[in-house]
Coordinates of N, CA and C in Angstrom, one line a residue:
X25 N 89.5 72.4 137.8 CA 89.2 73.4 138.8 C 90.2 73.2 140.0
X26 N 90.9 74.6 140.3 CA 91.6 74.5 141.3 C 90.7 73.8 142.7
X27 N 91.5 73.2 143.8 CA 91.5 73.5 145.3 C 91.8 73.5 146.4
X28 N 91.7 73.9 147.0 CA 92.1 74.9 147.8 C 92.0 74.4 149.5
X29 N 92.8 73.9 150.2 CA 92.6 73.5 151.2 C 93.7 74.3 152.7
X30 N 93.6 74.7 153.5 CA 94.2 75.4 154.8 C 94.4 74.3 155.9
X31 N 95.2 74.1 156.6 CA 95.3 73.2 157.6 C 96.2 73.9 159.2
X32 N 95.8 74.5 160.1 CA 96.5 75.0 160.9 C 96.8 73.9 161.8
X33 N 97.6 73.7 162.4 CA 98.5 73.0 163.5 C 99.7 73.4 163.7
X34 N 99.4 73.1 165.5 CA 100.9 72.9 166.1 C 101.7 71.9 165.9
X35 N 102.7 72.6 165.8 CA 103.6 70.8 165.4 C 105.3 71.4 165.7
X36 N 105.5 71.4 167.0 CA 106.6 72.3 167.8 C 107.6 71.3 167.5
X37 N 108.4 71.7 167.3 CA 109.7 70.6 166.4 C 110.0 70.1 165.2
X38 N 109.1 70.3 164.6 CA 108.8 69.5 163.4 C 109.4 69.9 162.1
X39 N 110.4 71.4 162.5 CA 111.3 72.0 161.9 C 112.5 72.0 162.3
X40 N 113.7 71.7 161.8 CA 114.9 71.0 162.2 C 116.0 71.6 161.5
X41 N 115.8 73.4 161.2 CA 117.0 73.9 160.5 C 118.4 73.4 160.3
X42 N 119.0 73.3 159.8 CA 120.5 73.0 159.7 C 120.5 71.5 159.9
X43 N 119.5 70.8 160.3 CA 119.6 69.1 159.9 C 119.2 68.4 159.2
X44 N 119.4 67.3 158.8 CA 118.6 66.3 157.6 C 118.0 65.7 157.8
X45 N 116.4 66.8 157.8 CA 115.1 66.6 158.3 C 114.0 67.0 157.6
X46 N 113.0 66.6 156.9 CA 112.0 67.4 155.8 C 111.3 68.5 156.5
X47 N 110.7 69.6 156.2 CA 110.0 70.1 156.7 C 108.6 70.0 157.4
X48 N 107.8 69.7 156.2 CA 106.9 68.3 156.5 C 107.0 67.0 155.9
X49 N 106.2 66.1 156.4 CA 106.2 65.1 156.0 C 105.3 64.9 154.9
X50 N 105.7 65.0 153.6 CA 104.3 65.3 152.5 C 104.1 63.9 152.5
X51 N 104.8 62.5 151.7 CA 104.2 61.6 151.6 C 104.2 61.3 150.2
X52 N 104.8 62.0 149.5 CA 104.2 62.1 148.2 C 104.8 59.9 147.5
X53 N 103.8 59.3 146.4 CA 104.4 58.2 145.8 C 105.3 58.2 144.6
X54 N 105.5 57.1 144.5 CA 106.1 56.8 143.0 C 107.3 57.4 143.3
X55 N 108.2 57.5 141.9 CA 109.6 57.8 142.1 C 109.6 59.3 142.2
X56 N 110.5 60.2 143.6 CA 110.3 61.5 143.9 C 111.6 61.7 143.4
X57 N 111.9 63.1 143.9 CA 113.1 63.9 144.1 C 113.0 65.0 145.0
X58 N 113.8 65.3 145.4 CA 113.5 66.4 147.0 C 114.9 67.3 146.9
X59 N 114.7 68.5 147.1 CA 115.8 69.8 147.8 C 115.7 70.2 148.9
X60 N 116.3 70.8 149.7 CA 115.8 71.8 150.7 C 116.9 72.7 151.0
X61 N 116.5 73.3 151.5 CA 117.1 75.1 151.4 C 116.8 74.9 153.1
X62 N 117.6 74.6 154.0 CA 117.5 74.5 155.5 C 118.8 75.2 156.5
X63 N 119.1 76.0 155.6 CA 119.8 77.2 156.2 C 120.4 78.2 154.9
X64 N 119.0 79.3 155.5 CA 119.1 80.8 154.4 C 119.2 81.8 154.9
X65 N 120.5 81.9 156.2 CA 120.9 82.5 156.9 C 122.2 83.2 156.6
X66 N 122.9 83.8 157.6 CA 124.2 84.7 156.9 C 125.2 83.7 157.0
X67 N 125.3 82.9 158.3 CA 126.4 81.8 158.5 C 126.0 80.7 157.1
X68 N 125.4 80.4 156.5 CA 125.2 79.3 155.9 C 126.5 79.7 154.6
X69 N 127.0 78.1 154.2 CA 128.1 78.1 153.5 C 128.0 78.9 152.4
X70 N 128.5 79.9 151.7 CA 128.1 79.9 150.0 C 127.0 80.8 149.7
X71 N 126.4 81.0 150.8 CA 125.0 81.6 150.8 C 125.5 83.6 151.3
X72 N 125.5 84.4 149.5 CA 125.4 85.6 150.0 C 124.5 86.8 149.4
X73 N 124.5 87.8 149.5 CA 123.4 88.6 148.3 C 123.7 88.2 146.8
X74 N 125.0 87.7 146.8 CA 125.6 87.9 145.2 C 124.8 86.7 144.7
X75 N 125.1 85.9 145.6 CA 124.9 84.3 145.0 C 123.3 83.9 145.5
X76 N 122.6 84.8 145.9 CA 121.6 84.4 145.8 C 120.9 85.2 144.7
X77 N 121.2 86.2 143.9 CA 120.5 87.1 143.3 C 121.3 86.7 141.8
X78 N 122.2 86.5 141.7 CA 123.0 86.1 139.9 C 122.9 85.0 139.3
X79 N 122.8 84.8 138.2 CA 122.9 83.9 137.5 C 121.9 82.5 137.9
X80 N 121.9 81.7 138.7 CA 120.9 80.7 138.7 C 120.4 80.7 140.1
X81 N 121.3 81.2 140.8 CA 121.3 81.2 141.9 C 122.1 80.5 143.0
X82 N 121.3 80.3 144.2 CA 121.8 79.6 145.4 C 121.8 78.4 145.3
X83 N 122.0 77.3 145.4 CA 122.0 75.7 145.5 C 121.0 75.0 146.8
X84 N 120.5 74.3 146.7 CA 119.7 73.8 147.2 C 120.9 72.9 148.4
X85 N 121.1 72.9 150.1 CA 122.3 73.6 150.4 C 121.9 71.9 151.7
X86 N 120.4 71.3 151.5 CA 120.2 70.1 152.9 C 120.7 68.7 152.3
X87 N 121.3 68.1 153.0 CA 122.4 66.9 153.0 C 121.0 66.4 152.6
X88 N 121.5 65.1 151.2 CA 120.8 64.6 150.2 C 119.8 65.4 149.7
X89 N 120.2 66.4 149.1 CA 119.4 67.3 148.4 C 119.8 67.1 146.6
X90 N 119.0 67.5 145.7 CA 119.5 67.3 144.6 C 120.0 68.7 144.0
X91 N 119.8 69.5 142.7 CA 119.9 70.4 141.9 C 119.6 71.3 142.1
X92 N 118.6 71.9 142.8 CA 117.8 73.0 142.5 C 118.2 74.2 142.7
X93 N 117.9 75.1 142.2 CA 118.3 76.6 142.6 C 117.3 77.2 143.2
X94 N 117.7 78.2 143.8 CA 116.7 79.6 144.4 C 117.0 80.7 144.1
X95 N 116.4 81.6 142.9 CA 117.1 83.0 143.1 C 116.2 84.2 143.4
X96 N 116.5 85.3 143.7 CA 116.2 86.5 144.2 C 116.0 87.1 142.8
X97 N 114.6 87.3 141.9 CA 114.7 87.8 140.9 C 114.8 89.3 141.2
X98 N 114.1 89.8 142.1 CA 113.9 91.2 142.4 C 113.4 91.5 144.0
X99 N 113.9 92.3 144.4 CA 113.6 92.9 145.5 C 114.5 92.9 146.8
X100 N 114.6 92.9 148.2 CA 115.4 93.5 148.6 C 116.0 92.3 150.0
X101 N 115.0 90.9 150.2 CA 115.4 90.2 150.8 C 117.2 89.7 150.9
X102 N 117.9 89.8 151.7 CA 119.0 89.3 151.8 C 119.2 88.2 152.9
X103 N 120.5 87.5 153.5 CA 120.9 86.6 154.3 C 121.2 87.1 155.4
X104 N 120.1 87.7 156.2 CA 120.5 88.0 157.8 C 120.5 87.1 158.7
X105 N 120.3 86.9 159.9 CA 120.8 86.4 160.9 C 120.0 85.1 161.2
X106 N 118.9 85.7 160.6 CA 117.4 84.8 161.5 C 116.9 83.9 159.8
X107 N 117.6 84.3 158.9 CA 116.8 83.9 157.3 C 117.0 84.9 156.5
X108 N 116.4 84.5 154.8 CA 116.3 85.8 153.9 C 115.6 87.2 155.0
X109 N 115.7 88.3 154.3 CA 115.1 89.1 155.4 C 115.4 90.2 155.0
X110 N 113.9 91.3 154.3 CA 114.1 92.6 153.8 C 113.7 93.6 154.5
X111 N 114.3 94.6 154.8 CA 114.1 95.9 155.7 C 113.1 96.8 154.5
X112 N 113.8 96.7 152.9 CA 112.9 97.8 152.2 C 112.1 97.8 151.5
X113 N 112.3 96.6 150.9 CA 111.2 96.2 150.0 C 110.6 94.9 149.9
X114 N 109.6 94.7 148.9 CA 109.1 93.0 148.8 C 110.1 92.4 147.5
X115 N 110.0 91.2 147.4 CA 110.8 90.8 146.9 C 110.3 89.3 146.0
X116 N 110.7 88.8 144.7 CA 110.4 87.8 144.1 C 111.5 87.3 143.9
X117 N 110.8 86.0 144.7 CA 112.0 84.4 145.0 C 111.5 83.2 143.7
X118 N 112.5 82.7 143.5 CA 112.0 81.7 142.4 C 113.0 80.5 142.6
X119 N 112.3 79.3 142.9 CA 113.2 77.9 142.8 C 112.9 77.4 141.5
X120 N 113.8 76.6 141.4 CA 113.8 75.6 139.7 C 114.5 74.5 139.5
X121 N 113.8 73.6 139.3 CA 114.6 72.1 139.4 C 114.6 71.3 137.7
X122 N 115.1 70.8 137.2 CA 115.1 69.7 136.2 C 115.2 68.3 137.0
X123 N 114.6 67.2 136.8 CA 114.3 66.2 137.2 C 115.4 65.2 136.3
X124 N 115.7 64.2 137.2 CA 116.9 63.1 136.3 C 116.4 62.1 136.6
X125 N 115.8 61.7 137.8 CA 115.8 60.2 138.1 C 114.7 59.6 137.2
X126 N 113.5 60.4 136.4 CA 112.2 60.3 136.2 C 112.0 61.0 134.8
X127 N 110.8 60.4 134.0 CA 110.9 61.0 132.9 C 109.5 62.1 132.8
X128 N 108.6 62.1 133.3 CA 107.3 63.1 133.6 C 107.0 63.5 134.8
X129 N 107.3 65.0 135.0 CA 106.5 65.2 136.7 C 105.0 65.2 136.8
X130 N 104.2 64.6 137.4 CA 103.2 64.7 137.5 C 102.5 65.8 138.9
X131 N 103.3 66.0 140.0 CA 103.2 66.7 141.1 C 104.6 67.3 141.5
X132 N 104.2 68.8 142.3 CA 104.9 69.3 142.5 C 104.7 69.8 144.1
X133 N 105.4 69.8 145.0 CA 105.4 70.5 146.5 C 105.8 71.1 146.9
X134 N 105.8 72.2 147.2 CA 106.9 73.4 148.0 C 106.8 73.4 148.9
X135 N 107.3 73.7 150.4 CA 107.0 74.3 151.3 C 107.5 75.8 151.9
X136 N 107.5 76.5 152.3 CA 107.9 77.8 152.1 C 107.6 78.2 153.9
X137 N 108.6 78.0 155.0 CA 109.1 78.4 156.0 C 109.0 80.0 156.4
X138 N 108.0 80.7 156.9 CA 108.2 82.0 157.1 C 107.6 82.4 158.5
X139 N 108.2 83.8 159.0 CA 107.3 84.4 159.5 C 107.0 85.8 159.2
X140 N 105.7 86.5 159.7 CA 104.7 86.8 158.8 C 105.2 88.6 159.7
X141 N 104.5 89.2 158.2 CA 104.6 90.9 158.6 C 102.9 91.2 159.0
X142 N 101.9 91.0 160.2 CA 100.7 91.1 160.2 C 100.5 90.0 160.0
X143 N 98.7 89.7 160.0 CA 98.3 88.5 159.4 C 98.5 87.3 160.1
X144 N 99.1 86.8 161.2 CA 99.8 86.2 161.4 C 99.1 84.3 160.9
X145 N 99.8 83.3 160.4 CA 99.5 82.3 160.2 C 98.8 82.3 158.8
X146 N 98.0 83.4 158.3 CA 97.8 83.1 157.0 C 98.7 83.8 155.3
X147 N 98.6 83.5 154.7 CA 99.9 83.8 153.6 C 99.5 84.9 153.3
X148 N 98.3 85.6 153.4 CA 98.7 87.0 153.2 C 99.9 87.9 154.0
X149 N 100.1 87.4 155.2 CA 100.6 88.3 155.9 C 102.7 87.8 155.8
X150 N 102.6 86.8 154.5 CA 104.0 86.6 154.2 C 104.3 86.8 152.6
X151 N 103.5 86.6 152.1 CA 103.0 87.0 150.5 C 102.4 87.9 150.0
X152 N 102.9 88.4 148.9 CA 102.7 89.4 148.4 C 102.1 89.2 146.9
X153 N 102.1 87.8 146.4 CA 102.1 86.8 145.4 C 102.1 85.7 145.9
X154 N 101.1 85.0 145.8 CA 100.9 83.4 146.1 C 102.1 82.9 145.5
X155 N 102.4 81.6 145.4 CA 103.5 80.9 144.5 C 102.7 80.3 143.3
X156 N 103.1 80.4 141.8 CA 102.8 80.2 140.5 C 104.0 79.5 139.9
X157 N 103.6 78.0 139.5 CA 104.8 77.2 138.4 C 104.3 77.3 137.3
X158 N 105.4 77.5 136.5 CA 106.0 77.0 135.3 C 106.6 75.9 134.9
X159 N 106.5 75.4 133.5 CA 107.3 74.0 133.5 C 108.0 73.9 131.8
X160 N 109.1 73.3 131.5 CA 109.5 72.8 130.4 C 109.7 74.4 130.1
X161 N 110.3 75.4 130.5 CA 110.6 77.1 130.3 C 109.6 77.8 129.9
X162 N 108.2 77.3 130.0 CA 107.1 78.3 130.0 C 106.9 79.2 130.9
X163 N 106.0 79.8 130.6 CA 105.5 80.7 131.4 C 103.8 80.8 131.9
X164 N 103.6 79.2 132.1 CA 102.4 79.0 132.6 C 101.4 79.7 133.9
X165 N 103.1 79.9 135.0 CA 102.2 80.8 135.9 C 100.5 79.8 136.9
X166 N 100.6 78.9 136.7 CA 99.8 77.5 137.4 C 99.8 78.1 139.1
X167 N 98.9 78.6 139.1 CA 98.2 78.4 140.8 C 98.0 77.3 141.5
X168 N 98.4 77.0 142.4 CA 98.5 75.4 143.4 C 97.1 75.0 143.5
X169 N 97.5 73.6 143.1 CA 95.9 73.4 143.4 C 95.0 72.6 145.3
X170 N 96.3 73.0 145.9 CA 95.9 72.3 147.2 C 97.2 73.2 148.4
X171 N 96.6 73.8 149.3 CA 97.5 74.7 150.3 C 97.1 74.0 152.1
X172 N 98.2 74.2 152.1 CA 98.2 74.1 154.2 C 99.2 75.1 154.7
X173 N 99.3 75.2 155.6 CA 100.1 76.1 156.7 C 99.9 75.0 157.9
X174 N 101.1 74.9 158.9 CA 101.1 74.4 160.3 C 102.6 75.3 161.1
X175 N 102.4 75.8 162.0 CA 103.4 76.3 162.6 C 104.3 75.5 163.3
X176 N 105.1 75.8 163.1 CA 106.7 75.0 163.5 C 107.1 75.7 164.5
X177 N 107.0 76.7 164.7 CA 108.0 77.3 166.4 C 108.0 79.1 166.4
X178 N 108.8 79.2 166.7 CA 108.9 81.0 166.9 C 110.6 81.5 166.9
X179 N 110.8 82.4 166.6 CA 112.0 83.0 166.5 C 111.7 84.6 167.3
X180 N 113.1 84.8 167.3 CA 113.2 86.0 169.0 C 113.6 87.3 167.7
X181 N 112.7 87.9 167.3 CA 112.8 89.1 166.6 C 111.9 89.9 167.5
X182 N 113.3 90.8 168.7 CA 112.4 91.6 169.8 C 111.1 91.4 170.3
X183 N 111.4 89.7 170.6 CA 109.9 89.6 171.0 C 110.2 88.5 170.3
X184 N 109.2 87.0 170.8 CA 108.6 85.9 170.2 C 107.6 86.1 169.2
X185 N 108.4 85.7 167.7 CA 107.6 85.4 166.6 C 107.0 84.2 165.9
X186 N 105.7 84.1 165.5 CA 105.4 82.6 165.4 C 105.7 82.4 163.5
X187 N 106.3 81.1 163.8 CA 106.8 80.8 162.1 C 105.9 79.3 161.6
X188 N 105.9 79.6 160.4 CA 105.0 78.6 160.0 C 105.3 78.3 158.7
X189 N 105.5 77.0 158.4 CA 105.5 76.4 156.8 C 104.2 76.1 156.1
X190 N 103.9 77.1 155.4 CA 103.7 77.0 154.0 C 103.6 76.1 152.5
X191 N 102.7 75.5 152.6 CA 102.8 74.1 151.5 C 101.7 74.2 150.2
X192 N 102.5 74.5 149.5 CA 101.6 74.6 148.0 C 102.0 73.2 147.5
X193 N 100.7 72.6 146.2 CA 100.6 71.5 145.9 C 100.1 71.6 144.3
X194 N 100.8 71.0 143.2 CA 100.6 71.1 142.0 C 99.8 69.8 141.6
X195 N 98.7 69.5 140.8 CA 98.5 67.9 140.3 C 98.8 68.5 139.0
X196 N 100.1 68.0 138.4 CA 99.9 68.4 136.9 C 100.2 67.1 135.9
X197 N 98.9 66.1 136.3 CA 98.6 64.9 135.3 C 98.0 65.1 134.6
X198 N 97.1 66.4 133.8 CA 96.1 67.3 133.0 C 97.1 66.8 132.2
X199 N 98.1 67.4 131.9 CA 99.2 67.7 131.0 C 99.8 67.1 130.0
X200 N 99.4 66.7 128.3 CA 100.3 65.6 127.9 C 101.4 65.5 127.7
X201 N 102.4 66.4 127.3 CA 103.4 66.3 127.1 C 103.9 66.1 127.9
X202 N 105.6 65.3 128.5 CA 106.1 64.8 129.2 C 106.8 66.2 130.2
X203 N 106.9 66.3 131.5 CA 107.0 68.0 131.9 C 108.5 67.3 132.8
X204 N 109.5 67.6 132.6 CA 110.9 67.4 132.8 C 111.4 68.5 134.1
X205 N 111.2 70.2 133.7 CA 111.4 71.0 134.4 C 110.4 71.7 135.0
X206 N 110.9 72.5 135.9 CA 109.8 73.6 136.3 C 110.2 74.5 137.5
X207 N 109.8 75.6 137.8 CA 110.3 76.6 138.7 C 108.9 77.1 139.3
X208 N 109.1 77.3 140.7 CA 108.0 78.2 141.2 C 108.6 79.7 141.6
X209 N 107.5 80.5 141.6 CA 107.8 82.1 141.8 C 106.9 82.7 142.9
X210 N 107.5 83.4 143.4 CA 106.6 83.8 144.4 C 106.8 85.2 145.1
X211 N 105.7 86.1 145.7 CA 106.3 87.2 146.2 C 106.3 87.7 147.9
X212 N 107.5 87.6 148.7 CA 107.9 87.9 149.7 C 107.5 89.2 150.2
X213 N 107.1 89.4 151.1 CA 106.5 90.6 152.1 C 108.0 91.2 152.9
X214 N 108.0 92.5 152.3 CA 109.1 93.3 152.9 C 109.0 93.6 155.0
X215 N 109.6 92.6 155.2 CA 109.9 92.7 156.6 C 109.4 91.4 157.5
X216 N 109.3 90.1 156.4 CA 109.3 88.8 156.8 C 110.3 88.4 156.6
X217 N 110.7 87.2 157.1 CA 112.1 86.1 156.7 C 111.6 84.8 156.2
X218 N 112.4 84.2 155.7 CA 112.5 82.6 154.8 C 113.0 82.3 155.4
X219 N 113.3 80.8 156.4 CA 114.1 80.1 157.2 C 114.7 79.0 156.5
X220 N 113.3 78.8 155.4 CA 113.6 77.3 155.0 C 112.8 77.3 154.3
X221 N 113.5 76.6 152.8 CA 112.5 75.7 151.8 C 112.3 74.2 151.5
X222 N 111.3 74.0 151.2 CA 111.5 72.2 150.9 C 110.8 72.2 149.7
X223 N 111.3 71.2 149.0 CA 110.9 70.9 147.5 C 111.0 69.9 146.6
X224 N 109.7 69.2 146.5 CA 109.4 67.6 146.1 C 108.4 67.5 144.7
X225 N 109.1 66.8 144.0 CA 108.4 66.3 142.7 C 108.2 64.9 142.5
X226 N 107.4 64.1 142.3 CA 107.1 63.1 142.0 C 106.3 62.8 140.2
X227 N 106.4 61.5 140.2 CA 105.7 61.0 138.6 C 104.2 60.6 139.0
X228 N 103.9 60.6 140.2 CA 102.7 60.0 140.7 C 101.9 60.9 141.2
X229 N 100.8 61.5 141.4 CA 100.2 62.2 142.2 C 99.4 61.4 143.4
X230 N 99.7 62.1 144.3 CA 99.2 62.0 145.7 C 99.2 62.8 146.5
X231 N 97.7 63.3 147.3 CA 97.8 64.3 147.7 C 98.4 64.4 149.1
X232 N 99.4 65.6 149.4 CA 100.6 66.1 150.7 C 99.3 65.4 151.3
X233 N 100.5 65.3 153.0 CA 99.5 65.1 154.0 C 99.8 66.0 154.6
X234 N 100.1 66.9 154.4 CA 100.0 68.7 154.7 C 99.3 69.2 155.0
X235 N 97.9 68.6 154.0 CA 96.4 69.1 154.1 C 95.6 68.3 154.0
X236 N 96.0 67.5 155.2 CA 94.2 66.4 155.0 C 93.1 67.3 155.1
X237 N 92.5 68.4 155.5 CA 91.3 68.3 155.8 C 91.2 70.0 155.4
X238 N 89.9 70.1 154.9 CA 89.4 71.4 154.6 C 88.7 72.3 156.0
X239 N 89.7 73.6 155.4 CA 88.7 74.6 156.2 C 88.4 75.8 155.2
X240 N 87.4 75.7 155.0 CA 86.6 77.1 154.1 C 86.4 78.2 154.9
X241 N 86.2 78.6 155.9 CA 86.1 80.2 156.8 C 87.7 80.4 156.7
X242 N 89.0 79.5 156.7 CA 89.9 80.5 157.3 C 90.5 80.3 155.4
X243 N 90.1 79.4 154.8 CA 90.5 80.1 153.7 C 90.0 81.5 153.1
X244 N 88.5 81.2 153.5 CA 87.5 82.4 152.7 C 88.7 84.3 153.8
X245 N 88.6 83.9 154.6 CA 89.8 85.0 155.1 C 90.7 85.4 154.7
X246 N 91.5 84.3 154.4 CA 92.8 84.7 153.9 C 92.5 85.2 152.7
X247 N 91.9 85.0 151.7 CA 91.8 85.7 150.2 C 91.3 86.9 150.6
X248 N 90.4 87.1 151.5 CA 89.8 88.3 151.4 C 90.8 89.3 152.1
X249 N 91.6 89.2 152.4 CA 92.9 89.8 153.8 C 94.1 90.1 152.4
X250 N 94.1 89.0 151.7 CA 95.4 89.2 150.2 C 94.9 90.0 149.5
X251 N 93.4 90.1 149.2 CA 92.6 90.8 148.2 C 93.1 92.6 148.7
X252 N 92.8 92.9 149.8 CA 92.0 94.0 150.5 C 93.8 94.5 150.3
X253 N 95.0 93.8 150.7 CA 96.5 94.2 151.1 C 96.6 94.6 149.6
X254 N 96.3 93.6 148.6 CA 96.9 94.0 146.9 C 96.2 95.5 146.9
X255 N 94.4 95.6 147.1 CA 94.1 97.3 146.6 C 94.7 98.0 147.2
X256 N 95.5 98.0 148.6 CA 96.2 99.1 149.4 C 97.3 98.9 148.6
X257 N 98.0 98.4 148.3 CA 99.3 98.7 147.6 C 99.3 99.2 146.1

């Protein structure tokens, strides 16, 4: 059984674009591996529509980062000023790592840096598709089994916007076979931005400290806010 946990806080700083700084602090044990995507802007090196949409994608771009890719399978997000950022449509992002230091992932973490079109603070109003992994080139499509949000700061888009990271959480120790790869997919809300990704796998499971603590009203919201946005569309 999936679950499902929400965590809102302030935590003003606690995002450190363009430095070699985690997003959050997950915590995860045992032997990890980590990427981050901490500048998905126009200045960032290497980073353009071409190279984020072809072939495997963009490179996972924060000092001691390892392999991973990010690509733009579809839709209209590009590298503007402030982050990814689509004027026309919504869009599907997908990261994807193979693991070297370790022989089984047992957990997986994303964090997913945005600000939001509506909604503000809950992932309906940045998603259009929750995030779903796959692993070893399936197409499992695995719903997280543990979520938080905490807001990191604001950005000046005509006006102060409030941005917040985004933390999905995989336990995939169910699993026998030994799981080596895996990619998450997800769908971006046309007229939000990506600032930043973070992305941790471990052989151990332990749950982020992303989301110590449950709140059931603002989750029971948010589904019902994603639900109500998917029948309008």
């Amino acid at each position: 059984m999936n679950k499902t946990i929400i965590l809102t806080s302030t935590a003003a700083g606690l995002l450190c674009l363009g430095a070699q700084a985690a997003i959050v602090n997950n915590n995860l044990t045992g032997n990890k591996e980590y990427d981050g995507w901490d500048r998905l802007g126009s200045s960032a090196p290497g980073l353009t529509t071409t190279t984020l949409s072809t072939g495997s994608g963009f490179g996972s771009n924060e000092a001691g980062s390892g392999d991973a890719m990010l690509l733009r399978v579809s839709g209209g997000h590009y590298p503007a000023s402030l982050g990814l950022y689509s004027f026309g449509s919504n869009s599907t992002l997908r990261v994807s790592d193979t693991v070297t230091s370790f022989s089984d992932i047992r957990t997986v973490a994303i964090t997913i840096v945005s600000w939001s079109n509506g909604d503000e603070g809950l992932p309906s109003g940045s998603f259009s598709s929750l995030p779903t992994l796959g692993f070893n080139g399936g197409s499992q499509a695995l719903a997280a089994d543990w979520f938080g949000t905490t807001r990191v700061g604001s950005v000046d888009f005509g006006g102060p916007i409030q941005t917040y990271a985004f933390t999905f959480q995989w336990d995939l120790g169910s699993f026998g076979d030994p799981i080596t790869s895996y990619d998450v997919s997800w769908g971006q809300i046309v007229h939000t931005g990506v600032l930043g990704i973070q992305l941790e796998s471990a052989d151990t499971y332990s749950l982020s400290n992303a989301v110590p603590e449950p709140s059931s009203a603002l989750l029971a919201a948010s589904a019902a806010i994603l639900a109500f946005r998917r029948k309008r569309r």
